[in-house]
Short mmCIF file of C-alpha atoms in Angstrom, two decimals:
data_model
loop_
_atom_site.label_atom_id
_atom_site.label_comp_id
_atom_site.label_asym_id
_atom_site.label_seq_id
_atom_site.Cartn_x
_atom_site.Cartn_y
_atom_site.Cartn_z
CA MET Y 233 11.06 -20.65 -21.84
CA ARG Y 234 12.47 -22.83 -19.03
CA LYS Y 235 12.45 -19.86 -16.68
CA VAL Y 236 8.66 -19.72 -16.77
CA LEU Y 237 8.10 -23.46 -16.77
CA PHE Y 238 7.05 -23.72 -13.15
CA ALA Y 239 4.89 -20.59 -13.25
CA ILE Y 240 2.17 -22.62 -14.99
CA ILE Y 241 -0.79 -22.80 -12.62
CA ALA Y 242 -3.50 -24.62 -14.57
CA ILE Y 243 -2.53 -28.25 -14.00
CA SER Y 244 -4.67 -31.38 -14.27
CA MET Y 245 -4.16 -33.27 -11.01
CA ILE Y 246 -3.29 -36.96 -10.88
CA GLY Y 247 -3.27 -39.49 -8.09
CA GLY Y 248 -0.66 -39.07 -5.34
CA ARG Y 249 2.36 -41.33 -5.41
CA SER Y 250 5.90 -41.41 -4.14
CA PHE Y 251 8.41 -40.46 -6.80
CA GLY Y 252 11.48 -39.14 -4.98
CA GLN Y 253 13.43 -42.26 -5.78
CA ILE Y 254 13.05 -41.74 -9.53
CA THR Y 255 13.82 -38.01 -9.67
CA ASP Y 256 17.29 -36.51 -9.44
CA TRP Y 257 16.15 -32.98 -8.66
CA ARG Y 258 19.62 -31.50 -8.68
CA ALA Y 259 20.31 -32.86 -12.14
CA TYR Y 260 16.89 -31.94 -13.51
CA LEU Y 261 16.74 -28.38 -12.16
CA GLY Y 262 20.36 -27.72 -13.01
CA GLU Y 263 20.16 -29.03 -16.56
CA PRO Y 264 21.44 -26.29 -18.90
CA PRO Y 265 19.05 -24.96 -21.57
CA ASN Y 266 19.11 -26.96 -24.78
CA PRO Y 267 18.47 -25.21 -28.13
CA ASP Y 268 16.85 -28.34 -29.57
CA GLN Y 269 13.07 -27.85 -29.64
CA LYS Y 270 12.30 -31.53 -29.12
CA THR Y 271 14.53 -31.66 -26.05
CA GLN Y 272 12.90 -28.51 -24.70
CA ASN Y 273 9.44 -30.01 -25.15
CA GLU Y 274 10.46 -33.23 -23.39
CA HIS Y 275 11.95 -31.24 -20.51
CA ARG Y 276 8.77 -29.17 -20.22
CA GLU Y 277 6.50 -32.22 -20.28
CA LYS Y 278 8.57 -33.92 -17.60
CA GLY Y 279 8.35 -30.77 -15.50
CA LEU Y 280 4.58 -30.71 -15.74
CA ARG Y 281 4.36 -34.35 -14.68
CA LEU Y 282 6.63 -33.68 -11.71
CA ILE Y 283 4.61 -30.64 -10.64
CA GLU Y 284 1.41 -32.68 -10.88
CA MET Y 285 2.87 -35.29 -8.58
CA LEU Y 286 4.28 -32.76 -6.10
CA VAL Y 287 0.88 -31.10 -5.87
CA ALA Y 288 -1.20 -34.28 -5.63
CA ALA Y 289 0.96 -36.57 -3.49
CA ASN Y 290 0.45 -36.92 0.26
CA PRO Y 291 2.80 -34.83 2.44
CA LYS Y 292 4.93 -37.69 3.72
CA SER Y 293 5.65 -39.03 0.25
CA VAL Y 294 7.03 -35.69 -0.99
CA ASP Y 295 9.14 -34.82 2.03
CA LYS Y 296 12.27 -36.41 0.57
CA ASP Y 297 11.69 -34.50 -2.65
CA ILE Y 298 11.41 -31.20 -0.78
CA ILE Y 299 14.69 -31.96 1.00
CA ASP Y 300 16.38 -32.67 -2.34
CA ILE Y 301 14.94 -29.54 -3.96
CA LEU Y 302 16.21 -27.40 -1.08
CA GLU Y 303 19.73 -28.68 -1.76
CA VAL Y 304 19.54 -27.00 -5.16
CA PHE Y 305 19.61 -23.59 -3.46
CA LYS Y 306 23.33 -24.20 -2.97
CA ASP Y 307 23.86 -24.37 -6.73
CA GLU Y 308 24.11 -21.93 -9.65
CA GLU Y 309 21.57 -19.17 -10.28
CA GLU Y 310 19.74 -20.95 -13.11
CA ALA Y 311 19.09 -23.99 -10.93
CA ARG Y 312 18.14 -21.87 -7.91
CA GLY Y 313 15.71 -19.93 -10.04
CA GLN Y 314 14.06 -23.15 -11.19
CA ALA Y 315 13.92 -24.50 -7.63
CA SER Y 316 12.36 -21.31 -6.26
CA ALA Y 317 9.75 -21.26 -9.04
CA LEU Y 318 8.90 -24.90 -8.39
CA LEU Y 319 8.35 -24.32 -4.67
CA ALA Y 320 6.30 -21.19 -5.39
CA THR Y 321 4.05 -23.23 -7.67
CA VAL Y 322 3.61 -25.94 -5.03
CA ALA Y 323 2.78 -23.27 -2.43
CA MET Y 324 0.15 -21.70 -4.67
CA LEU Y 325 -1.53 -24.99 -5.56
CA ARG Y 326 -1.49 -27.06 -2.37
CA PRO Y 327 -4.15 -26.29 0.28
CA ASP Y 328 -1.80 -27.91 2.83
CA GLY Y 329 1.29 -26.04 1.67
CA SER Y 330 2.07 -24.82 5.20
CA GLU Y 331 2.64 -28.43 6.24
CA VAL Y 332 4.24 -29.72 3.04
CA LEU Y 333 6.73 -26.84 2.79
CA LYS Y 334 7.31 -26.34 6.51
CA ARG Y 335 10.97 -27.36 6.31
CA ALA Y 336 11.42 -25.12 3.24
CA VAL Y 337 10.36 -21.87 4.93
CA PRO Y 338 13.73 -21.04 6.59
CA VAL Y 339 15.54 -21.60 3.28
CA LEU Y 340 13.00 -19.53 1.36
CA VAL Y 341 13.23 -16.69 3.89
CA SER Y 342 17.02 -16.74 3.53
CA GLN Y 343 16.53 -15.97 -0.18
CA PHE Y 344 14.32 -12.91 0.37
CA ARG Y 345 17.17 -10.54 -0.52
CA ASP Y 346 19.00 -12.76 -2.95
CA ARG Y 347 20.84 -10.89 -5.71
CA ASN Y 348 18.98 -12.91 -8.35
CA LYS Y 349 15.58 -11.39 -9.17
CA THR Y 350 13.90 -14.70 -10.00
CA VAL Y 351 15.11 -16.42 -6.84
CA ARG Y 352 14.21 -13.45 -4.66
CA GLU Y 353 10.69 -12.95 -5.97
CA ASN Y 354 9.76 -16.63 -6.20
CA SER Y 355 10.97 -17.27 -2.65
CA ILE Y 356 8.79 -14.46 -1.30
CA ARG Y 357 5.88 -15.57 -3.47
CA ALA Y 358 6.17 -19.12 -2.10
CA VAL Y 359 6.00 -17.99 1.53
CA VAL Y 360 3.12 -15.50 1.12
CA SER Y 361 1.11 -18.08 -0.86
CA LEU Y 362 1.23 -20.84 1.76
CA GLN Y 363 -2.14 -22.23 2.81
CA PRO Y 364 -3.93 -22.41 5.12
CA GLU Y 365 -1.63 -19.90 6.83
CA ILE Y 366 1.76 -18.24 6.59
CA PRO Y 367 4.17 -19.26 9.38
CA SER Y 368 4.14 -16.55 12.05
CA GLU Y 369 7.92 -16.26 12.07
CA SER Y 370 7.77 -14.89 8.52
CA LEU Y 371 5.98 -11.67 9.52
CA GLU Y 372 9.06 -9.81 10.73
CA HIS Y 373 10.90 -10.61 7.50
CA LEU Y 374 7.97 -9.43 5.38
CA LEU Y 375 7.78 -6.19 7.36
CA ALA Y 376 11.48 -5.59 6.74
CA LEU Y 377 10.98 -6.18 3.02
CA ALA Y 378 8.00 -3.85 2.82
CA HIS Y 379 9.91 -1.06 4.52
CA GLY Y 380 13.02 -1.53 2.40
CA GLY Y 381 11.77 -2.97 -0.87
CA VAL Y 382 11.06 0.24 -2.74
CA GLU Y 383 12.69 3.66 -2.97
CA PRO Y 384 10.59 6.65 -1.79
CA SER Y 385 11.00 8.35 -5.18
CA THR Y 386 8.94 6.76 -7.94
CA GLU Y 387 11.68 7.62 -10.44
CA LYS Y 388 14.05 5.31 -8.57
CA THR Y 389 11.58 2.48 -8.17
CA SER Y 390 12.61 -0.62 -10.10
CA TYR Y 391 10.23 -3.33 -11.27
CA SER Y 392 12.12 -5.78 -9.10
CA ASP Y 393 11.76 -3.71 -5.94
CA GLN Y 394 8.10 -2.99 -6.60
CA THR Y 395 7.34 -6.67 -7.09
CA VAL Y 396 9.04 -7.44 -3.78
CA THR Y 397 7.02 -4.71 -2.09
CA ASP Y 398 3.72 -5.93 -3.55
CA LEU Y 399 4.39 -9.49 -2.43
CA ALA Y 400 5.48 -8.41 1.05
CA VAL Y 401 2.40 -6.22 1.53
CA HIS Y 402 0.19 -9.11 0.36
CA GLY Y 403 1.77 -11.36 2.99
CA ILE Y 404 1.41 -8.77 5.76
CA ALA Y 405 -2.25 -8.30 4.84
CA ARG Y 406 -2.85 -12.01 5.32
CA PHE Y 407 -1.71 -11.59 8.94
CA ALA Y 408 -3.74 -8.42 9.51
CA LYS Y 409 -7.05 -10.02 10.53
CA THR Y 410 -5.46 -11.74 13.53
CA SER Y 411 -2.39 -9.59 14.21
CA PRO Y 412 -2.91 -6.01 15.47
CA MET Y 413 0.74 -5.28 14.67
CA ALA Y 414 0.27 -6.37 11.05
CA ALA Y 415 -2.95 -4.33 10.78
CA ASN Y 416 -1.21 -1.23 12.14
CA GLU Y 417 1.73 -1.70 9.78
CA LEU Y 418 -0.59 -2.12 6.82
CA ALA Y 419 -2.42 1.06 7.83
CA SER Y 420 0.90 2.90 7.94
CA PHE Y 421 1.54 1.94 4.31
CA LEU Y 422 -1.55 3.98 3.36
CA ASP Y 423 0.01 7.17 4.69
CA SER Y 424 0.69 10.06 2.31
CA SER Y 425 4.40 9.94 3.17
CA ASP Y 426 4.74 6.63 1.32
CA ALA Y 427 5.18 6.19 -2.43
CA VAL Y 428 1.97 5.90 -4.45
CA GLU Y 429 2.95 2.34 -5.42
CA MET Y 430 3.22 1.31 -1.77
CA ARG Y 431 -0.13 2.88 -0.94
CA LEU Y 432 -1.75 1.22 -3.95
CA ALA Y 433 -0.40 -2.19 -2.94
CA ALA Y 434 -1.82 -1.71 0.56
CA VAL Y 435 -5.24 -0.59 -0.71
CA GLN Y 436 -5.46 -3.58 -3.03
CA SER Y 437 -4.69 -5.91 -0.12
CA VAL Y 438 -7.34 -4.23 2.03
CA GLU Y 439 -9.88 -4.90 -0.70
CA ARG Y 440 -8.68 -8.45 -1.39
CA PHE Y 441 -8.95 -9.55 2.23
CA GLY Y 442 -11.84 -7.32 3.34
CA LEU Y 443 -9.84 -5.72 6.14
CA ASN Y 444 -12.13 -3.42 8.13
CA GLN Y 445 -10.20 -2.63 11.29
CA PRO Y 446 -10.88 0.97 12.43
CA VAL Y 447 -7.25 2.02 11.94
CA ILE Y 448 -7.36 0.85 8.31
CA VAL Y 449 -10.78 2.32 7.56
CA ALA Y 450 -9.62 5.66 8.95
CA ARG Y 451 -6.59 5.67 6.63
CA LEU Y 452 -8.82 4.99 3.62
CA GLY Y 453 -10.78 8.09 4.57
CA GLU Y 454 -7.56 10.11 4.76
CA ILE Y 455 -6.68 9.11 1.20
CA LEU Y 456 -10.03 10.42 -0.02
CA ASP Y 457 -9.63 13.64 1.99
CA GLU Y 458 -6.21 14.16 0.44
CA PHE Y 459 -7.67 14.20 -3.07
CA GLY Y 460 -11.24 15.36 -2.41
CA GLY Y 461 -12.46 18.24 -4.54
CA LYS Y 462 -9.59 17.87 -7.01
CA VAL Y 463 -9.41 16.89 -10.65
CA LEU Y 464 -6.78 14.18 -10.60
CA ASP Y 465 -4.05 13.19 -13.05
CA GLY Y 466 -6.20 11.74 -15.82
CA ASN Y 467 -7.54 8.30 -16.51
CA GLY Y 468 -4.96 5.72 -15.51
CA GLY Y 469 -2.69 8.17 -13.68
CA PRO Y 470 -1.20 6.93 -10.37
CA LYS Y 471 -3.14 9.31 -8.10
CA GLN Y 472 -6.43 8.67 -9.84
CA GLU Y 473 -5.79 4.93 -9.72
CA LEU Y 474 -5.07 5.16 -5.99
CA VAL Y 475 -8.39 6.92 -5.37
CA ARG Y 476 -10.21 4.52 -7.71
CA ARG Y 477 -8.91 1.48 -5.83
CA THR Y 478 -9.63 3.14 -2.49
CA LEU Y 479 -13.25 3.64 -3.50
CA SER Y 480 -13.39 0.04 -4.68
CA ALA Y 481 -12.02 -1.15 -1.33
CA ILE Y 482 -14.61 0.93 0.52
CA ALA Y 483 -17.36 -0.56 -1.63
CA THR Y 484 -16.10 -4.04 -0.75
CA LEU Y 485 -16.17 -3.23 2.97
CA GLY Y 486 -19.79 -2.10 2.66
CA PRO Y 487 -21.49 -1.07 5.95
CA ALA Y 488 -18.18 -1.42 7.82
CA ALA Y 489 -17.06 1.73 5.98
CA LEU Y 490 -20.28 3.73 6.54
CA SER Y 491 -18.36 6.34 8.55
CA LEU Y 492 -16.55 7.28 5.33
CA ARG Y 493 -19.69 8.48 3.56
CA PRO Y 494 -18.69 12.18 3.86
CA ASN Y 495 -15.18 11.38 2.61
CA VAL Y 496 -16.54 9.56 -0.43
CA GLN Y 497 -18.87 12.46 -1.23
CA ARG Y 498 -15.87 14.82 -1.41
CA ILE Y 499 -14.53 13.05 -4.51
CA THR Y 500 -15.61 15.22 -7.44
CA ASP Y 501 -13.47 13.85 -10.27
CA LYS Y 502 -15.99 12.97 -12.99
CA ASP Y 503 -13.90 10.00 -14.12
CA LEU Y 504 -14.58 8.43 -10.71
CA SER Y 505 -18.33 9.10 -10.51
CA MET Y 506 -19.25 5.44 -11.05
CA GLU Y 507 -16.92 4.31 -8.26
CA VAL Y 508 -18.31 6.99 -5.94
CA ARG Y 509 -21.89 5.84 -6.57
CA SER Y 510 -20.94 2.20 -6.01
CA ALA Y 511 -19.19 2.95 -2.71
CA LEU Y 512 -22.11 5.03 -1.42
CA SER Y 513 -24.65 2.41 -2.46
CA ARG Y 514 -22.85 -0.58 -0.96
CA MET Y 515 -22.04 1.02 2.38
CA GLU Y 516 -25.80 1.42 2.95
CA LYS Y 517 -26.55 -2.30 2.47
#
């Protein structure tokens, strides 16, 4: 239960205040699990209060706390997992996370390939969730993760690696509107030489961020051409899901994807007829 404590997102905010002097982060995050239910509940309630304060307090008042939390990354895996989850939660909830967690970024990046799954994934999640923007120096590390985070063969793909890949692609997509290099890299992930999971992650990011650069739109068309005129692998199969999400992304892009009208019309799988109609309709508006 403690491992998911800081993954809680729905938090009722309270007024900002300085609390670093009353919190021993190393002791709290490194506290071993206790089988007593009452103790667990108290620990959880304290954690929620601390998260509320970290999210609501002004940046200067939490700086000392961030410094102390970063020290925990030198400790045992359980504590590092808790620290990484805490920072990921702060990153997801604070609109000024780029400023508040600025000093944390180098430490988080250093954990991108940590042997511990929780630490690794939460550290990446923290960086790619920063608002209003991800630090530019993170892009090269995210590109390296995306290229090396998943095996080409789907049989060898682990949940851990796929989660890393999904997070890295999400982060790269956030750069794509302003970085031609990021846009080109994202487009390359849509290529047929990549695993279906990689291509699906890229398509979902295109849809999420409304990326309509010509190089990306062209790759969406290539996906449809690859499967046009074919009955795919059944409802919920990976290839059908890839085409389904590609059609959904095209619908989201609307008139920016008008050049793909012929590509969309080549999709004849009856299970995708609704998505085809939606894409054709929205690109005309």
